[in-house]
Amino acid sequence: MDAESAFKLVGNFGRYQCFLAMLLFMCNFIAAGQLVLMVLVGATPNTTIPNEQNLTTIVTEFNLYDKPWVVELTQSLLMVGFMVGCFCFGQVADVYGRRPVLLIGGGVTGICGICSGFCQCWETFAATRFLTGVFVGATSSSAFVTMSEFLGKSTWAVVGLFYSCCFSVGIMLLALIGYLVQQWRVVCYITGGMFIAMLPLLILFLPESPRWLYSTGKTEEAERMLKMFARRNGREDGDIHLTPAERDTSRTHTLADFFRYKILAKWLLASVYIWFTCSLVYYGLTMGAASLTTDLYVGICLSGAIEIPATLGCIVFMNWKWVGRKGTLMLLFIIGGGSCIALIFVPGTYETTHLVLGLASKLAIAAAFAVVYIFTSEIFPTPVRTVALGTSSTIARLGSVISPFILLSVKSHPYVPYLIFGICMVLGVAVTFLLPETFARVLPQTVEEVVEPHKHMVSSQGNEDNAPL
């Protein structure tokens, strides 16, 4: 049997997999505190509001009142680091395994996060944020793939959406920490320390991905791992016998493999654009969260809270055969893009209308980002899945690098950011159309299953798409 058949015996989402999913939920929950940290520690306090009278940030301590670009630059450097981490460690995880990357990434992220709080000038602070970005990128890209590979295909989408919700809850927690502490250095210590506190749990309880073991030819180890899963789920393990996966053992799959076949190249390029759009719009709207209300902490909290119902609502649409993953993503792009473009034509005096359209666009892009994680992971075969996810996420960070500077144009041209965001999402509808629907499709275990569908019955794409470039 193959890995997917084995999971039907092991249990698609048994009690042991639930425990492992909770561990990896923590990674995304804690990562939010690092990726959105600048909304809080880079804020300019409004001393007319009681909640912000005692707030210290890098702006107040490093006297950056006349240098607003420093905050945007620091956030951009974080995302550049995230981009580097996703790209480099995505390939490392496919070669050496998911577990080592998660442990190293989580530990170093915590150290760098804590070091940020000891910086005595904005230059060193920016440098530590860059390093933090590198390793939180390694942790985030590997954590989602690892969690998915612990589960049976039938539960992947639902659990993946709950994983995305953890990021939203992490944003809300950051707002609470900021409200209670109001000292930017202490906030850095707390958010970095969370990664250090999580590390012993990962070391003790996180196993290697059985799907990765199977796809890399370590069939016996994968069998032992799956039997352990079965026992801890309270099931019999005697019938689990894996058939070695078809694979090219002469080399390791890399990014170059995507461009050996038209179908993989097309899917990767489409995935890259969609990820770029989601990241550009999501972080653009998130970094402007404080403008939702006059209270900094309420604004940050709202920006996280409004994501949860939209993300969970995707469960219904993604698992409805008439819509599926592809249709859900296209619908969200239409809603988000339409809301952003509509904002251009609404007079500034219509504050309620602005708020509703702004929330609608944030809800749509947050849900779209959650769908993209799942959709991308389901499209690509196991040997190159982390490379695909890492590459897409890497290019996506260009969007998050650019978005802070797009927001700087709000003062002189208030509608330019919304126009850019809206156009990108509308184009995303057309690009999504190029990708296959993955609802109820067997998860491809090897590259051969995708490029030779007539043998493996995994993809419905024609031979023209599967021809070498």
Coordinates of C-alpha atoms in Angstrom, one line a residue:
M1 CA 0.0 0.0 0.0
D2 CA 1.0 3.6 -0.4
A3 CA 1.2 6.3 2.3
E4 CA -2.4 7.5 1.7
S5 CA -3.8 4.0 2.1
A6 CA -1.8 3.5 5.3
F7 CA -3.3 6.6 6.8
K8 CA -6.8 5.1 6.4
L9 CA -5.7 2.2 8.7
V10 CA -3.8 4.5 11.1
G11 CA -6.6 7.1 11.3
N12 CA -6.8 10.3 9.3
F13 CA -7.0 12.4 12.5
G14 CA -6.7 10.3 15.6
R15 CA -5.9 11.4 19.1
Y16 CA -2.1 11.3 18.5
Q17 CA -2.4 13.4 15.3
C18 CA -4.6 15.8 17.2
F19 CA -1.8 16.2 19.8
L20 CA 0.8 16.7 17.1
A21 CA -1.4 19.3 15.3
M22 CA -1.7 21.2 18.6
L23 CA 2.1 21.4 18.9
L24 CA 2.4 22.8 15.4
F25 CA -0.5 25.1 15.9
M26 CA 1.7 26.7 18.6
C27 CA 4.4 27.4 16.0
N28 CA 2.0 29.5 13.9
F29 CA 0.4 31.1 17.0
I30 CA 3.8 32.3 18.3
A31 CA 5.1 33.3 14.8
A32 CA 2.4 36.0 14.6
G33 CA 4.1 37.8 17.5
Q34 CA 7.2 38.1 15.4
L35 CA 5.8 38.9 12.0
V36 CA 3.4 41.6 13.2
L37 CA 5.6 42.9 16.1
M38 CA 6.3 46.2 14.3
V39 CA 2.7 47.3 14.4
L40 CA 3.2 47.6 18.2
V41 CA 6.8 48.3 18.8
G42 CA 7.1 50.7 15.8
A43 CA 4.0 52.7 16.7
T44 CA 4.0 56.4 17.4
P45 CA 2.1 56.8 20.7
N46 CA -0.9 59.0 20.8
T47 CA -0.4 60.7 24.2
T48 CA -4.0 62.0 24.2
I49 CA -5.3 58.5 24.7
P50 CA -4.9 57.1 28.3
N51 CA -3.9 53.6 27.1
E52 CA -0.9 55.0 25.2
Q53 CA 0.4 57.6 27.7
N54 CA 3.0 55.1 29.1
L55 CA 3.8 53.3 25.9
T56 CA 7.4 53.1 24.8
T57 CA 8.4 52.1 21.3
I58 CA 11.5 52.2 19.1
V59 CA 10.1 55.6 17.9
T60 CA 10.2 57.1 21.3
E61 CA 13.4 55.5 22.5
F62 CA 15.5 56.0 19.3
N63 CA 13.9 59.4 18.5
L64 CA 12.5 58.4 15.1
Y65 CA 9.7 60.9 15.0
D66 CA 11.2 62.5 11.9
K67 CA 12.2 59.2 10.3
P68 CA 9.0 57.3 9.7
W69 CA 10.8 55.3 6.9
V70 CA 12.9 53.5 9.6
V71 CA 9.9 51.6 10.8
E72 CA 8.9 50.6 7.3
L73 CA 12.5 49.6 6.5
T74 CA 12.7 47.4 9.6
Q75 CA 9.5 45.6 8.7
S76 CA 10.7 45.1 5.2
L77 CA 14.0 43.7 6.4
L78 CA 12.1 41.2 8.5
M79 CA 10.2 40.1 5.4
V80 CA 13.4 39.9 3.4
G81 CA 14.7 37.6 6.0
F82 CA 11.5 35.6 6.0
M83 CA 11.9 35.3 2.2
V84 CA 15.5 34.0 2.5
G85 CA 14.4 31.5 5.2
C86 CA 11.5 30.1 3.3
F87 CA 13.6 29.6 0.2
C88 CA 16.7 28.2 1.7
F89 CA 15.2 26.0 4.5
G90 CA 12.4 24.8 2.2
Q91 CA 15.0 22.9 0.2
V92 CA 16.9 21.9 3.3
A93 CA 13.7 20.3 4.8
D94 CA 13.1 18.2 1.7
V95 CA 16.7 16.9 1.9
Y96 CA 17.3 16.5 5.6
G97 CA 13.8 16.2 7.0
R98 CA 11.1 18.4 8.5
R99 CA 12.0 17.9 12.1
P100 CA 15.6 19.3 12.1
V101 CA 14.5 22.5 10.3
L102 CA 11.7 23.0 12.8
L103 CA 13.9 22.6 15.8
I104 CA 16.7 24.8 14.6
G105 CA 14.4 27.4 13.2
G106 CA 12.3 27.6 16.4
G107 CA 15.3 27.9 18.7
V108 CA 17.2 30.5 16.7
T109 CA 14.0 32.6 16.2
G110 CA 13.6 32.7 19.9
I111 CA 17.2 33.8 20.5
C112 CA 17.0 36.5 17.8
G113 CA 13.7 37.7 19.1
I114 CA 15.0 38.2 22.6
C115 CA 18.2 39.9 21.3
S116 CA 16.0 42.5 19.6
G117 CA 15.0 43.7 23.1
F118 CA 18.6 44.4 24.0
C119 CA 19.4 46.7 21.0
Q120 CA 20.6 50.2 21.8
C121 CA 20.1 51.7 18.3
W122 CA 17.7 51.2 15.4
E123 CA 20.4 49.8 13.2
T124 CA 21.1 46.8 15.4
F125 CA 17.4 46.4 16.0
A126 CA 16.8 46.2 12.3
A127 CA 19.6 43.6 11.9
T128 CA 18.1 41.4 14.6
R129 CA 14.7 41.6 12.9
F130 CA 16.3 40.5 9.6
L131 CA 17.8 37.4 11.4
T132 CA 14.5 36.7 13.1
G133 CA 12.8 36.8 9.8
V134 CA 15.2 34.2 8.3
F135 CA 14.5 31.6 11.0
V136 CA 10.8 32.3 11.6
G137 CA 10.5 31.7 7.8
A138 CA 12.2 28.4 8.2
T139 CA 9.9 27.5 11.0
S140 CA 6.6 28.6 9.4
S141 CA 7.1 27.0 6.0
S142 CA 8.1 23.6 7.5
A143 CA 5.5 23.6 10.3
F144 CA 2.5 23.7 8.0
V145 CA 3.9 21.0 5.6
T146 CA 4.8 18.8 8.6
M147 CA 1.4 19.1 10.1
S148 CA -0.3 18.3 6.8
E149 CA 1.9 15.2 6.3
F150 CA 0.9 13.9 9.7
L151 CA -2.8 13.8 8.6
G152 CA -5.0 11.8 6.2
K153 CA -6.0 13.7 3.2
S154 CA -9.7 13.9 4.2
T155 CA -9.0 16.1 7.2
W156 CA -6.2 18.2 5.7
A157 CA -8.3 21.2 4.7
V158 CA -10.2 21.6 7.9
V159 CA -7.2 21.2 10.2
G160 CA -5.2 23.6 7.9
L161 CA -7.8 26.3 8.3
F162 CA -7.7 26.0 12.1
Y163 CA -3.9 26.3 11.8
S164 CA -4.4 29.6 10.0
C165 CA -6.7 30.8 12.7
C166 CA -3.9 30.4 15.2
F167 CA -2.0 33.2 13.5
S168 CA -5.1 35.4 14.0
V169 CA -5.2 34.5 17.6
G170 CA -1.5 35.3 17.9
I171 CA -2.2 38.8 16.6
M172 CA -4.8 39.2 19.3
L173 CA -2.4 38.0 22.0
L174 CA 0.2 40.5 20.8
A175 CA -2.3 43.3 21.4
L176 CA -3.0 42.0 24.9
I177 CA 0.7 41.7 25.7
G178 CA 1.2 45.2 24.5
Y179 CA -1.7 46.6 26.5
L180 CA -0.5 44.9 29.7
V181 CA 3.3 45.6 29.3
Q182 CA 3.5 48.9 27.2
Q183 CA 7.3 48.5 27.1
W184 CA 8.7 47.5 23.7
R185 CA 11.8 45.7 25.1
V186 CA 9.7 43.5 27.4
V187 CA 7.4 42.7 24.5
C188 CA 10.4 41.5 22.6
Y189 CA 11.5 39.3 25.5
I190 CA 8.1 37.8 25.8
T191 CA 7.5 37.1 22.1
G192 CA 11.0 35.7 21.7
G193 CA 10.8 33.6 24.9
M194 CA 7.7 31.9 23.7
F195 CA 9.8 30.1 21.0
I196 CA 12.3 29.0 23.6
A197 CA 9.6 27.7 25.8
M198 CA 8.1 25.7 22.9
L199 CA 11.4 24.1 21.9
P200 CA 11.5 21.4 24.6
L201 CA 8.0 20.2 23.6
L202 CA 9.1 19.9 20.0
I203 CA 12.3 18.0 20.9
L204 CA 10.4 15.6 23.2
F205 CA 7.2 14.9 21.2
L206 CA 7.6 15.8 17.5
P207 CA 8.5 12.9 15.2
E208 CA 9.7 13.0 11.6
S209 CA 7.1 13.1 8.9
P210 CA 6.2 9.6 7.7
R211 CA 5.3 10.9 4.3
W212 CA 8.7 12.5 3.9
L213 CA 10.4 9.2 5.0
Y214 CA 8.2 7.3 2.5
S215 CA 8.9 9.7 -0.4
T216 CA 12.6 9.7 0.2
G217 CA 12.8 5.9 0.0
K218 CA 13.0 5.2 3.8
T219 CA 10.1 2.8 3.6
E220 CA 11.0 0.8 6.7
E221 CA 11.3 3.9 8.9
A222 CA 8.0 5.2 7.5
E223 CA 6.3 1.9 8.3
R224 CA 7.6 2.0 11.9
M225 CA 6.4 5.6 12.2
L226 CA 3.0 4.8 10.9
K227 CA 2.7 1.7 13.2
M228 CA 3.5 4.0 16.1
F229 CA 0.8 6.4 15.0
A230 CA -1.7 3.5 14.8
R231 CA -0.8 2.3 18.3
R232 CA -1.1 5.7 19.8
N233 CA -4.5 6.1 18.0
G234 CA -5.6 2.9 19.6
R235 CA -5.6 0.9 16.4
E236 CA -4.0 -2.3 15.2
D237 CA -0.8 -1.9 13.3
G238 CA -0.2 -5.4 11.8
D239 CA -1.7 -4.6 8.4
I240 CA 0.5 -1.7 7.6
H241 CA 3.0 -2.7 4.8
L242 CA 4.2 0.0 2.5
T243 CA 5.1 -0.5 -1.1
P244 CA 8.3 1.5 -2.0
A245 CA 7.4 4.7 -3.7
E246 CA 8.5 5.2 -7.3
R247 CA 11.3 7.7 -7.3
D248 CA 14.5 8.7 -9.0
T249 CA 17.1 7.8 -6.4
S250 CA 20.0 9.1 -8.5
R251 CA 19.4 12.7 -7.4
T252 CA 17.5 15.0 -5.1
H253 CA 14.5 17.0 -6.4
T254 CA 15.1 20.7 -6.5
L255 CA 13.5 23.8 -7.9
A256 CA 14.9 23.0 -11.4
D257 CA 12.6 20.0 -11.6
F258 CA 9.6 22.2 -11.9
F259 CA 10.8 23.6 -15.2
R260 CA 11.5 20.2 -16.7
Y261 CA 7.7 19.8 -17.3
K262 CA 5.2 22.3 -18.5
I263 CA 2.5 21.3 -16.0
L264 CA 4.8 21.8 -13.0
A265 CA 6.2 25.0 -14.4
K266 CA 2.6 26.4 -15.0
W267 CA 1.4 25.4 -11.5
L268 CA 4.5 26.9 -9.8
L269 CA 4.3 30.2 -11.6
A270 CA 0.6 30.5 -10.9
S271 CA 1.2 29.6 -7.3
V272 CA 3.9 32.2 -7.0
Y273 CA 1.7 35.0 -8.2
I274 CA -1.2 34.1 -6.0
W275 CA 1.1 33.9 -2.9
F276 CA 2.6 37.3 -3.9
T277 CA -0.9 38.9 -4.1
C278 CA -2.0 37.4 -0.8
S279 CA 1.1 38.6 1.0
L280 CA 1.1 42.1 -0.5
V281 CA -2.6 42.7 0.4
Y282 CA -2.7 40.9 3.7
Y283 CA 0.3 42.6 5.2
G284 CA -0.6 45.9 3.7
L285 CA -4.0 45.8 5.4
T286 CA -2.6 44.3 8.6
M287 CA 0.2 46.9 9.1
G288 CA -2.5 49.5 8.7
A289 CA -4.6 47.9 11.5
A290 CA -4.0 50.7 14.0
S291 CA -6.0 53.1 11.8
L292 CA -9.2 51.1 12.2
T293 CA -9.8 52.8 15.5
T294 CA -8.3 55.5 17.6
D295 CA -7.0 52.9 20.1
L296 CA -3.8 51.1 19.0
Y297 CA -4.5 47.9 21.0
V298 CA -8.2 47.7 19.9
G299 CA -7.1 48.2 16.3
I300 CA -4.5 45.4 16.4
C301 CA -6.9 43.1 18.2
L302 CA -9.7 43.7 15.6
S303 CA -7.3 43.0 12.7
G304 CA -6.8 39.5 14.1
A305 CA -10.4 38.9 15.3
I306 CA -12.0 39.6 12.0
E307 CA -10.0 37.0 10.3
I308 CA -11.3 34.0 12.3
P309 CA -14.9 33.8 11.1
A310 CA -13.9 34.2 7.4
T311 CA -11.2 31.5 7.7
L312 CA -13.5 29.0 9.4
G313 CA -16.3 29.8 7.0
C314 CA -14.0 28.5 4.2
I315 CA -14.4 25.0 5.6
V316 CA -17.9 24.8 4.1
F317 CA -17.0 26.1 0.7
M318 CA -13.7 24.3 0.3
N319 CA -15.4 20.9 1.0
W320 CA -18.4 21.6 -1.2
K321 CA -17.8 19.8 -4.5
W322 CA -19.5 22.5 -6.5
V323 CA -17.0 25.1 -5.2
G324 CA -13.9 23.3 -3.9
R325 CA -10.6 24.9 -3.2
K326 CA -10.2 26.6 -6.6
G327 CA -13.7 28.1 -6.6
T328 CA -13.4 29.3 -3.0
L329 CA -10.1 31.1 -3.7
M330 CA -11.6 32.8 -6.9
L331 CA -14.6 33.9 -4.9
L332 CA -12.5 35.4 -2.2
F333 CA -10.4 37.3 -4.7
I334 CA -13.6 38.7 -6.3
I335 CA -14.9 39.9 -2.9
G336 CA -11.6 41.3 -1.7
G337 CA -10.7 43.0 -5.0
G338 CA -14.2 44.4 -5.4
S339 CA -14.1 45.8 -1.9
C340 CA -10.8 47.5 -2.4
I341 CA -11.7 49.0 -5.7
A342 CA -15.1 50.2 -4.3
L343 CA -13.3 52.1 -1.6
I344 CA -11.9 54.4 -4.3
F345 CA -15.3 55.7 -5.2
V346 CA -16.6 56.2 -1.6
P347 CA -16.4 59.8 -0.3
G348 CA -14.2 60.2 2.8
T349 CA -17.2 61.4 4.9
Y350 CA -18.8 58.0 4.7
E351 CA -16.9 56.5 7.6
T352 CA -19.1 53.5 8.2
T353 CA -19.0 52.5 4.5
H354 CA -15.2 52.8 4.6
L355 CA -15.1 50.6 7.7
V356 CA -17.4 47.9 6.2
L357 CA -15.5 47.7 2.9
G358 CA -12.1 47.7 4.7
L359 CA -13.2 44.9 6.9
A360 CA -14.6 43.0 3.9
S361 CA -11.3 43.2 2.1
K362 CA -9.4 42.1 5.2
L363 CA -11.8 39.2 5.8
A364 CA -11.4 38.1 2.2
I365 CA -7.6 38.3 1.9
A366 CA -7.1 36.5 5.3
A367 CA -9.4 33.7 4.2
A368 CA -7.7 33.6 0.8
F369 CA -4.2 33.3 2.5
A370 CA -5.5 30.3 4.5
V371 CA -6.9 28.6 1.4
V372 CA -3.6 29.2 -0.5
Y373 CA -1.6 27.3 2.1
I374 CA -3.8 24.2 1.7
F375 CA -4.3 24.5 -2.1
T376 CA -0.6 24.8 -2.7
S377 CA 0.2 21.8 -0.5
E378 CA -2.4 19.6 -2.2
I379 CA -1.3 20.5 -5.8
F380 CA 2.4 19.4 -5.6
P381 CA 3.8 15.9 -5.0
T382 CA 5.5 15.1 -1.7
P383 CA 9.2 15.2 -2.9
V384 CA 8.9 18.8 -4.0
R385 CA 6.1 20.0 -1.8
T386 CA 8.2 21.9 0.6
V387 CA 10.3 23.4 -2.2
A388 CA 7.0 24.6 -3.9
L389 CA 5.6 26.0 -0.7
G390 CA 9.0 27.5 0.2
T391 CA 9.5 29.1 -3.2
S392 CA 5.9 30.5 -3.4
S393 CA 6.2 31.8 0.2
T394 CA 9.6 33.3 -0.7
I395 CA 8.3 35.3 -3.6
A396 CA 5.3 36.2 -1.6
R397 CA 7.5 38.0 0.9
L398 CA 8.4 40.4 -1.9
G399 CA 4.8 41.6 -1.5
S400 CA 5.2 41.9 2.3
V401 CA 8.5 43.8 1.7
I402 CA 6.8 46.3 -0.7
S403 CA 3.5 46.7 1.2
P404 CA 4.8 49.0 4.0
F405 CA 6.2 51.5 1.5
I406 CA 2.9 51.4 -0.5
L407 CA 1.2 52.5 2.7
L408 CA 3.4 55.5 3.0
S409 CA 1.5 56.9 -0.1
V410 CA -1.7 57.1 2.0
K411 CA -0.9 60.6 3.2
S412 CA -0.6 62.1 -0.3
H413 CA -2.7 59.7 -2.3
P414 CA -5.1 57.9 0.1
Y415 CA -6.6 55.6 -2.6
V416 CA -3.5 54.4 -4.3
P417 CA -2.9 51.4 -2.0
Y418 CA -6.5 50.2 -2.4
L419 CA -6.3 50.5 -6.2
I420 CA -3.1 48.4 -6.2
F421 CA -4.5 45.8 -3.9
G422 CA -7.7 45.6 -5.8
I423 CA -6.1 45.1 -9.2
C424 CA -3.8 42.4 -7.9
M425 CA -6.7 40.5 -6.5
V426 CA -8.8 40.8 -9.6
L427 CA -5.9 39.4 -11.7
G428 CA -5.6 36.6 -9.1
V429 CA -9.0 35.3 -10.2
A430 CA -7.7 34.7 -13.7
V431 CA -4.4 33.1 -12.5
T432 CA -6.3 30.8 -10.1
F433 CA -8.2 29.5 -13.1
L434 CA -5.0 27.9 -14.4
L435 CA -4.6 25.6 -11.4
P436 CA -6.3 22.2 -11.0
E437 CA -9.1 21.5 -8.5
T438 CA -7.7 19.3 -5.7
F439 CA -10.9 18.6 -3.8
A440 CA -11.3 14.8 -3.3
R441 CA -8.1 14.2 -5.3
V442 CA -5.5 11.6 -4.0
L443 CA -2.4 13.4 -2.7
P444 CA 0.4 12.8 -5.2
Q445 CA 3.3 11.1 -3.5
T446 CA 5.9 11.3 -6.4
V447 CA 6.7 13.6 -9.3
E448 CA 6.0 10.7 -11.6
E449 CA 2.3 10.6 -10.5
V450 CA 1.8 14.2 -11.8
V451 CA 3.8 14.1 -15.0
E452 CA 2.6 10.6 -16.0
P453 CA -1.1 10.7 -14.9
H454 CA -2.1 7.9 -17.4
K455 CA -0.1 5.5 -15.3
H456 CA -1.0 6.7 -11.8
M457 CA -4.5 8.2 -12.4
V458 CA -3.8 11.2 -10.1
S459 CA -4.1 14.2 -12.4
S460 CA -6.6 14.9 -15.1
Q461 CA -4.1 17.1 -17.1
G462 CA -3.4 16.1 -20.7
N463 CA -0.2 14.8 -22.1
E464 CA 0.6 18.2 -23.7
D465 CA 1.0 19.7 -20.2
N466 CA 3.1 16.8 -19.1
A467 CA 5.7 17.1 -21.9
P468 CA 9.2 18.2 -21.0
L469 CA 9.9 21.9 -21.6

